[in-house]
Coordinates of C-alpha atoms in Angstrom, one line a residue:
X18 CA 17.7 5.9 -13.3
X19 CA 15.2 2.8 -14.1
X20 CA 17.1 0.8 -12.0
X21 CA 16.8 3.3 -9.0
X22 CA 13.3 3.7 -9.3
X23 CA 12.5 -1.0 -9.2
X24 CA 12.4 -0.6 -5.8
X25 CA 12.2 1.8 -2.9
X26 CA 12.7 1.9 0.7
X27 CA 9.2 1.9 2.6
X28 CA 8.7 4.1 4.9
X29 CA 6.4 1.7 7.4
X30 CA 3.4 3.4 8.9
X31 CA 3.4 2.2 12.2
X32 CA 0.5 2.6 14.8
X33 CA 0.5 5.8 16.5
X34 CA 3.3 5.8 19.3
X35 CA 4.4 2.4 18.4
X36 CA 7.2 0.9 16.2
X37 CA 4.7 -1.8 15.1
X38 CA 2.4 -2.4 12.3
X39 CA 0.3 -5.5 11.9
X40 CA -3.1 -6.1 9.1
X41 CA -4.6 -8.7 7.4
X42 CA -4.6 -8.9 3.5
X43 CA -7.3 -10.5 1.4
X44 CA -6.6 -8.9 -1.5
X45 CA -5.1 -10.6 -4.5
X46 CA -2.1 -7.8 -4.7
X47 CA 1.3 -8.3 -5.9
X48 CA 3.7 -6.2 -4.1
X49 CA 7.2 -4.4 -6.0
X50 CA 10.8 -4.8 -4.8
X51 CA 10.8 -2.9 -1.3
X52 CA 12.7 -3.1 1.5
X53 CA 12.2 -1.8 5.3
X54 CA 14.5 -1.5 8.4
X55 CA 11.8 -3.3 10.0
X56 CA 11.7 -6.9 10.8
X57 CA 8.6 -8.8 8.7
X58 CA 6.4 -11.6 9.7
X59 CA 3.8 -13.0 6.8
X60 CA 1.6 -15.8 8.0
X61 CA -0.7 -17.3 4.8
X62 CA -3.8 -18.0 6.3
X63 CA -5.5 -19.1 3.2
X64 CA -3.9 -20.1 -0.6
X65 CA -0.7 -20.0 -1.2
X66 CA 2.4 -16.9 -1.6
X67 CA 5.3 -16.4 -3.4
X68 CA 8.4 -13.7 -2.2
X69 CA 11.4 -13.4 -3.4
X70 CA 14.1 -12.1 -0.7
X71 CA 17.9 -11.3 -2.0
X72 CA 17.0 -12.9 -5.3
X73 CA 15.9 -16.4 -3.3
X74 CA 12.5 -17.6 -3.9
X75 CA 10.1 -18.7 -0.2
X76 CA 6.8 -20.3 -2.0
X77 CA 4.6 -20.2 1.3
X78 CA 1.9 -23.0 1.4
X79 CA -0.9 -22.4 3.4
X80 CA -0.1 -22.3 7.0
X81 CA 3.5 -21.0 6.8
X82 CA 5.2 -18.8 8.2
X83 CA 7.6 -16.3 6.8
X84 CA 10.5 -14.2 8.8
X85 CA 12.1 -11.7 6.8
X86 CA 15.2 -10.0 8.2
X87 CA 16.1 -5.9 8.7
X88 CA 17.1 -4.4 5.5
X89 CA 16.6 -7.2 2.7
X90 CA 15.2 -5.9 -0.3
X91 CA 12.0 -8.6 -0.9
X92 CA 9.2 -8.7 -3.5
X93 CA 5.6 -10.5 -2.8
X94 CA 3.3 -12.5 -5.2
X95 CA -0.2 -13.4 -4.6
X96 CA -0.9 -16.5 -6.5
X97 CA -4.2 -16.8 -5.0
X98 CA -7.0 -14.9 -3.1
X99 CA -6.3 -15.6 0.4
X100 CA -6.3 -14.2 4.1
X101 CA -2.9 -12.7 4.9
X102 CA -1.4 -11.4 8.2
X103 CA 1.5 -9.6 8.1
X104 CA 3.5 -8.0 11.6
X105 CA 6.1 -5.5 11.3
X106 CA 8.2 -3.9 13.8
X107 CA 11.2 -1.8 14.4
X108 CA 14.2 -3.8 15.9
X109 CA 17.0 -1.1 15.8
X110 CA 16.9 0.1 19.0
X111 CA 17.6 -3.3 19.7
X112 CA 20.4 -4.3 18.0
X113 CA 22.9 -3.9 21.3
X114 CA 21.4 -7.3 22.0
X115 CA 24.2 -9.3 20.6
X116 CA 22.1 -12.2 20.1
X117 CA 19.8 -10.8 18.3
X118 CA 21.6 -9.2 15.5
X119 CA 23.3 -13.2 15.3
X120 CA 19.8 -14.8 14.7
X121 CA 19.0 -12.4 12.3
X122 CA 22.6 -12.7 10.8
X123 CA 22.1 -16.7 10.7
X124 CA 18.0 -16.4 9.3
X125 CA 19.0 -13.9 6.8
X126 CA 17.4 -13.0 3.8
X127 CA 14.1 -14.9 5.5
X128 CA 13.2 -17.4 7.4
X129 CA 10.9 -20.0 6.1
X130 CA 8.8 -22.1 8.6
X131 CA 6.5 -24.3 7.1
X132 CA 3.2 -25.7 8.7
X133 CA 4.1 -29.8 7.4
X134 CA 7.6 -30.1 8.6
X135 CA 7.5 -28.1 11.7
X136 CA 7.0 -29.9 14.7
X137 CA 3.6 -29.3 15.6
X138 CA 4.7 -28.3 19.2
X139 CA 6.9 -25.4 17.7
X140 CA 4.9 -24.5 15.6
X141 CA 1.4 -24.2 17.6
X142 CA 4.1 -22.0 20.0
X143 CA 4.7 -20.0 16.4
X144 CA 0.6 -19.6 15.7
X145 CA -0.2 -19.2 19.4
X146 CA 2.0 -16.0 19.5
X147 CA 0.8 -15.0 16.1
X148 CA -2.8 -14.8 17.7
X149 CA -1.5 -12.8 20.3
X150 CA -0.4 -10.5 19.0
X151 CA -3.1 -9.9 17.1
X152 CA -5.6 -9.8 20.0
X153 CA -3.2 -6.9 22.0
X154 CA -3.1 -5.0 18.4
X155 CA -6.7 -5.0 17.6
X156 CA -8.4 -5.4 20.8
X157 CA -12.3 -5.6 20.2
X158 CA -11.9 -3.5 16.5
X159 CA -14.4 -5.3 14.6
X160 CA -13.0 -7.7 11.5
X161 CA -13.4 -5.2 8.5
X162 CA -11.2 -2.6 10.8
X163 CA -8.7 -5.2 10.9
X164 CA -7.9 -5.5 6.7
X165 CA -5.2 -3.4 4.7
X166 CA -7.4 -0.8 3.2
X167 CA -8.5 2.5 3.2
X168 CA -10.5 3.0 6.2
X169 CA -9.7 0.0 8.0
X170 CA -5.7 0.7 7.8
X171 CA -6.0 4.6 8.4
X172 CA -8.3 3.8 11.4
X173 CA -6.3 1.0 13.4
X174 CA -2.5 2.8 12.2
X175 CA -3.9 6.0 14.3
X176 CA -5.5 4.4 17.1
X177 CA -3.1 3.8 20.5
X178 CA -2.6 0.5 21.8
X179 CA -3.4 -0.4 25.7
X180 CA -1.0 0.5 27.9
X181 CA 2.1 -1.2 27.6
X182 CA 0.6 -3.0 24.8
X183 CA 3.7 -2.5 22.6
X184 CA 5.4 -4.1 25.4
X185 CA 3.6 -6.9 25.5
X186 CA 4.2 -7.6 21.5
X187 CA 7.9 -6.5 21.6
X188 CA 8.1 -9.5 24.5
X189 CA 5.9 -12.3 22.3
X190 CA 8.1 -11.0 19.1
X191 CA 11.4 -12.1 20.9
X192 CA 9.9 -15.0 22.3
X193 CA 9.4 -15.8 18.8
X194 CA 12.7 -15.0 17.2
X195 CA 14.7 -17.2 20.2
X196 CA 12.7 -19.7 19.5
X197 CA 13.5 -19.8 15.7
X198 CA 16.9 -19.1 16.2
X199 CA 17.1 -22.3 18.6
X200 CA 15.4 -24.2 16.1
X201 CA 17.5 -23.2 12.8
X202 CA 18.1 -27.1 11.6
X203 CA 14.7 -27.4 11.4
X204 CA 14.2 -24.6 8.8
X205 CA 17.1 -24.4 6.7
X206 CA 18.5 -27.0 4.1
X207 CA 15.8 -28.8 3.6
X208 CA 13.8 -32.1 5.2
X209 CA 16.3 -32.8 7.7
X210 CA 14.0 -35.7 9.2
X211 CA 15.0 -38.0 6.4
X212 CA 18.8 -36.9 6.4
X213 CA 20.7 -38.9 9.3
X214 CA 24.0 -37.5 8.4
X215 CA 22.9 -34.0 8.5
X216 CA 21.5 -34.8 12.3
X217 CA 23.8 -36.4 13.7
X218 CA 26.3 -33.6 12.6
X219 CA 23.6 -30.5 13.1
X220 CA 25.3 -29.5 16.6
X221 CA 28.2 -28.8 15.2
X222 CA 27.1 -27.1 12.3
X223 CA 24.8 -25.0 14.0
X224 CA 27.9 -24.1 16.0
X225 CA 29.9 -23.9 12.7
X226 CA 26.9 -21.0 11.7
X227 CA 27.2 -19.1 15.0
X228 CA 30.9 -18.5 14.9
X229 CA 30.4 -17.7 11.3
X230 CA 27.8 -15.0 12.4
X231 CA 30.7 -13.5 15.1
X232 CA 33.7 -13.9 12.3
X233 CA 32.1 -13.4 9.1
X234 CA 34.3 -10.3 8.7
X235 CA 37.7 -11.8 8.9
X236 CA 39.5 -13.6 6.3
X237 CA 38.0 -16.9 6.6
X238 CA 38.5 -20.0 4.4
X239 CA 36.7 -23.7 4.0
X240 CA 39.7 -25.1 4.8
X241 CA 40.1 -23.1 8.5
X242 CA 36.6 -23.6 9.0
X243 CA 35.8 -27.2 8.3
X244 CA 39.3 -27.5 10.6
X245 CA 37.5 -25.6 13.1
X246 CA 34.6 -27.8 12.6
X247 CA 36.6 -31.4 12.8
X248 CA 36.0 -32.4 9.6
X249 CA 38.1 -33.0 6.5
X250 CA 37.7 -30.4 3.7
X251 CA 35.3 -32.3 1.3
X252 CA 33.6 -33.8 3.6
X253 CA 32.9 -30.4 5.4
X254 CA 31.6 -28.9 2.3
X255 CA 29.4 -31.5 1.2
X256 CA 27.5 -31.5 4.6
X257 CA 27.8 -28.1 4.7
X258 CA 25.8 -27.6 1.7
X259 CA 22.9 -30.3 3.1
X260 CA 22.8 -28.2 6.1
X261 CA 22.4 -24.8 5.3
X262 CA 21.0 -25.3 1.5
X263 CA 24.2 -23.4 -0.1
X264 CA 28.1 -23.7 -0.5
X265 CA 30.2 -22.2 2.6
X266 CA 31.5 -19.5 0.5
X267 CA 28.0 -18.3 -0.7
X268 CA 26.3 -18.2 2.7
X269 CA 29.8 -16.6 4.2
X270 CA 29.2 -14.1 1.0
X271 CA 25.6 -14.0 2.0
X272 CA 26.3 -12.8 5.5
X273 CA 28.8 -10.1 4.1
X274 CA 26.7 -8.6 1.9
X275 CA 23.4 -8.5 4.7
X276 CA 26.4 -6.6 6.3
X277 CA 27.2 -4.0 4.0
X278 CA 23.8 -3.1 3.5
X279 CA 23.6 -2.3 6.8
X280 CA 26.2 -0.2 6.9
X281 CA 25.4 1.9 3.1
X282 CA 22.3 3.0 5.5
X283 CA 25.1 5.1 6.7
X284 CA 26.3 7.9 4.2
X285 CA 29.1 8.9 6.5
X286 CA 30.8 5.6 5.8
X287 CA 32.9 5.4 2.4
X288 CA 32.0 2.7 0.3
X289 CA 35.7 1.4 0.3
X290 CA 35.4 0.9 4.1
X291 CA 32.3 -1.0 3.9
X292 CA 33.9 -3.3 1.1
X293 CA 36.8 -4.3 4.3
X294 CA 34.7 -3.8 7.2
X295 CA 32.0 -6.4 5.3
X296 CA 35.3 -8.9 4.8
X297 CA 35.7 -8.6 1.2
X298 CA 39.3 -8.5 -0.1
X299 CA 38.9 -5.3 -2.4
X300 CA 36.4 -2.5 -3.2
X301 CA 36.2 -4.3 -6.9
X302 CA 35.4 -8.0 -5.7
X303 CA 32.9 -6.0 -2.7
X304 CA 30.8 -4.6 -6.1
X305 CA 30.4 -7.7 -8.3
X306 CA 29.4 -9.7 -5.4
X307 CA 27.5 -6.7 -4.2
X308 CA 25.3 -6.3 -7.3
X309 CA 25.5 -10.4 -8.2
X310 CA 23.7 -11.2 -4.8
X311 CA 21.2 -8.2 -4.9
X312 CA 21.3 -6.7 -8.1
X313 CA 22.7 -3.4 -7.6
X314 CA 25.9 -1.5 -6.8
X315 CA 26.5 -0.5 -3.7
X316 CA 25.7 3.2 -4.7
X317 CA 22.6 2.4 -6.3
X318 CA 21.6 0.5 -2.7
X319 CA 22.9 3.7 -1.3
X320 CA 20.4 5.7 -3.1
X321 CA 18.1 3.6 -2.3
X322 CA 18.2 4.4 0.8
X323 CA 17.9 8.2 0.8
X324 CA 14.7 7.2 -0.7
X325 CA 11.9 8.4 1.8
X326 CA 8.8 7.0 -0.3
X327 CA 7.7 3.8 -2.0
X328 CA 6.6 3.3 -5.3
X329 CA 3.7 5.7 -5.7
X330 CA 2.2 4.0 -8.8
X331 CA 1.8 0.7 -6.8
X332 CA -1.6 1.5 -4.9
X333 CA -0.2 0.0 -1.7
X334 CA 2.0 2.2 -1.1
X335 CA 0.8 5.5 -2.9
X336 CA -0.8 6.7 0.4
X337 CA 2.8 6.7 1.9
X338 CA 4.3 8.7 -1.3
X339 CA 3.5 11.8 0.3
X340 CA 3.4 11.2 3.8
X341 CA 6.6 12.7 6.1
X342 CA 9.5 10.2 6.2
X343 CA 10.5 8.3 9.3

């Protein structure tokens, strides 16, 4: 089908005995939809970016910083020549941390930090580790070794790091999530500086989003939450939305449906008990909202999946077309 074949599950070539990847893009390269069990960090040194993760739109001025979460199906636009550096690495083993599959819950499809509303302490912490991690990935490899192409990727994705080197990034890469995840209010919903309401309210909300995180499952309503919260029903909703940049019921959808496609990476499980494990009512309502949010049924996300190789007529990932899936 056309529609199975729009996008494909990457198979991420990670440095050899490593779940990491990390190279700098100057190329003026649009990238297809994809999606990766990998976590994704793009930093736009130079010009500006455009992606698109679960149909929502991060333009990325120069300087910002881009979190994409496991498992989201994202597409990347160039708009201009310009350095990128992009991290990837392999959080599943992971996951029994409970409070890091709840940051990635609450910063699902991406988090955007950007370099002119981040508070320059946070975000020199955000660069800082950035740097770091690219001085333990490439150690002395001179500049051209460190760009996405054909020599320079083949050379640093095969070369080992220093011992416990992957240590060392795995430690900077959850120094960085915590520190995101602490700092939510200042990344979603917009310019919270100029919104006194929103501040003097953001404790509870954040707590509103953390419970949500633990609960999304369960049969949840605005009226039980903004109850939960201490606020009247309206009133909830409208502060709600300033918050988090979407209605209640779409980011509860939202976190539902980052659930599922967890799950569909799981062929054991039918996709009738996904629809009430995720929290929706009926195997009907889990498939519009499915497809609506990501643009695909739950079986074509499925086969999506069981796909082992990107895109081969996109050149950036035709070397992985044939390589051995991971």
């Amino acid at each position: 089908m056309k529609r199975q074949m729009a996008s494909a599950r990457e198979s991420v070539q990670h440095k050899k005995n490593t779940s990491l990847r990390m190279y700098i893009n100057k190329e003026h390269t649009n990238y297809p939809p994809h999606w990766h069990t990998d976590v994704e960090i793009i930093c736009a040194k130079e010009g500006d970016y455009k992606v698109i993760c679960a149909n929502q739109t991060y333009n990325l001025e120069e300087g910002d910083i881009l979190l994409i979460c496991p498992a989201v199906i994202h597409e990347i636009f160039s708009t201009c020549i310009g350095e990128r550096v992009y991290i990837q690495a392999d959080f599943s083993r992971l996951t029994l941390l409970k409070e890091l599959e709840k940051a990635f819950r609450l910063m699902s499809p991406a988090l955007h930090i950007q370099a002119r509303t981040c508070p320059p302490n946070i975000y020199k912490k955000f660069c800082n580790w950035i740097d770091e991690i690219k001085e333990i990935y490439f150690g002395s490899a001179p500049p051209v070794e460190m760009c996405e192409g054909t020599t320079g990727h083949s050379l640093m994705s095969f070369t080992e790091l220093e011992p416990f080197g992957e240590l060392e990034i795995y430690s900077i890469l959850m120094q960085f999530t915590a520190l995101a995840g602490k700092n939510l209010s200042l990344f979603q919903g917009g310019d919270h500086s100029s919104e006194d309401a929103v501040l003097k309210n953001s404790i509870s909300l954040s707590s509103v989003c953390a419970y949500l995180s633990e609960h999304f499952t369960e049969d949840i309503s605005l009226e039980s939450i903004a109850d939960y919260a201490g606020f009247s029903k309206y009133h909830f909703a409208r502060i709600f939305h300033d918050y988090a940049g979407t209605t209640f019921y779409q980011f509860l959808q939202q976190k539902r449906i980052g659930y599922a496609q967890m799950l569909l990476s799981n062929p054991e499980v039918s996709i009738t008990d996904i629809a009430y494990q995720s929290g929706f009512a009926s195997s009907p309502a889990f498939a519009r909202a499915f497809r609506k949010s990501t643009g695909y049924t739950p079986s074509e996300f499925r086969m999506l999946n069981e796909l082992r190789h990107p895109l081969p007529e996109n050149e950036h990932f035709a070397d992985l077309a044939s390589g051995t899936p991971s």
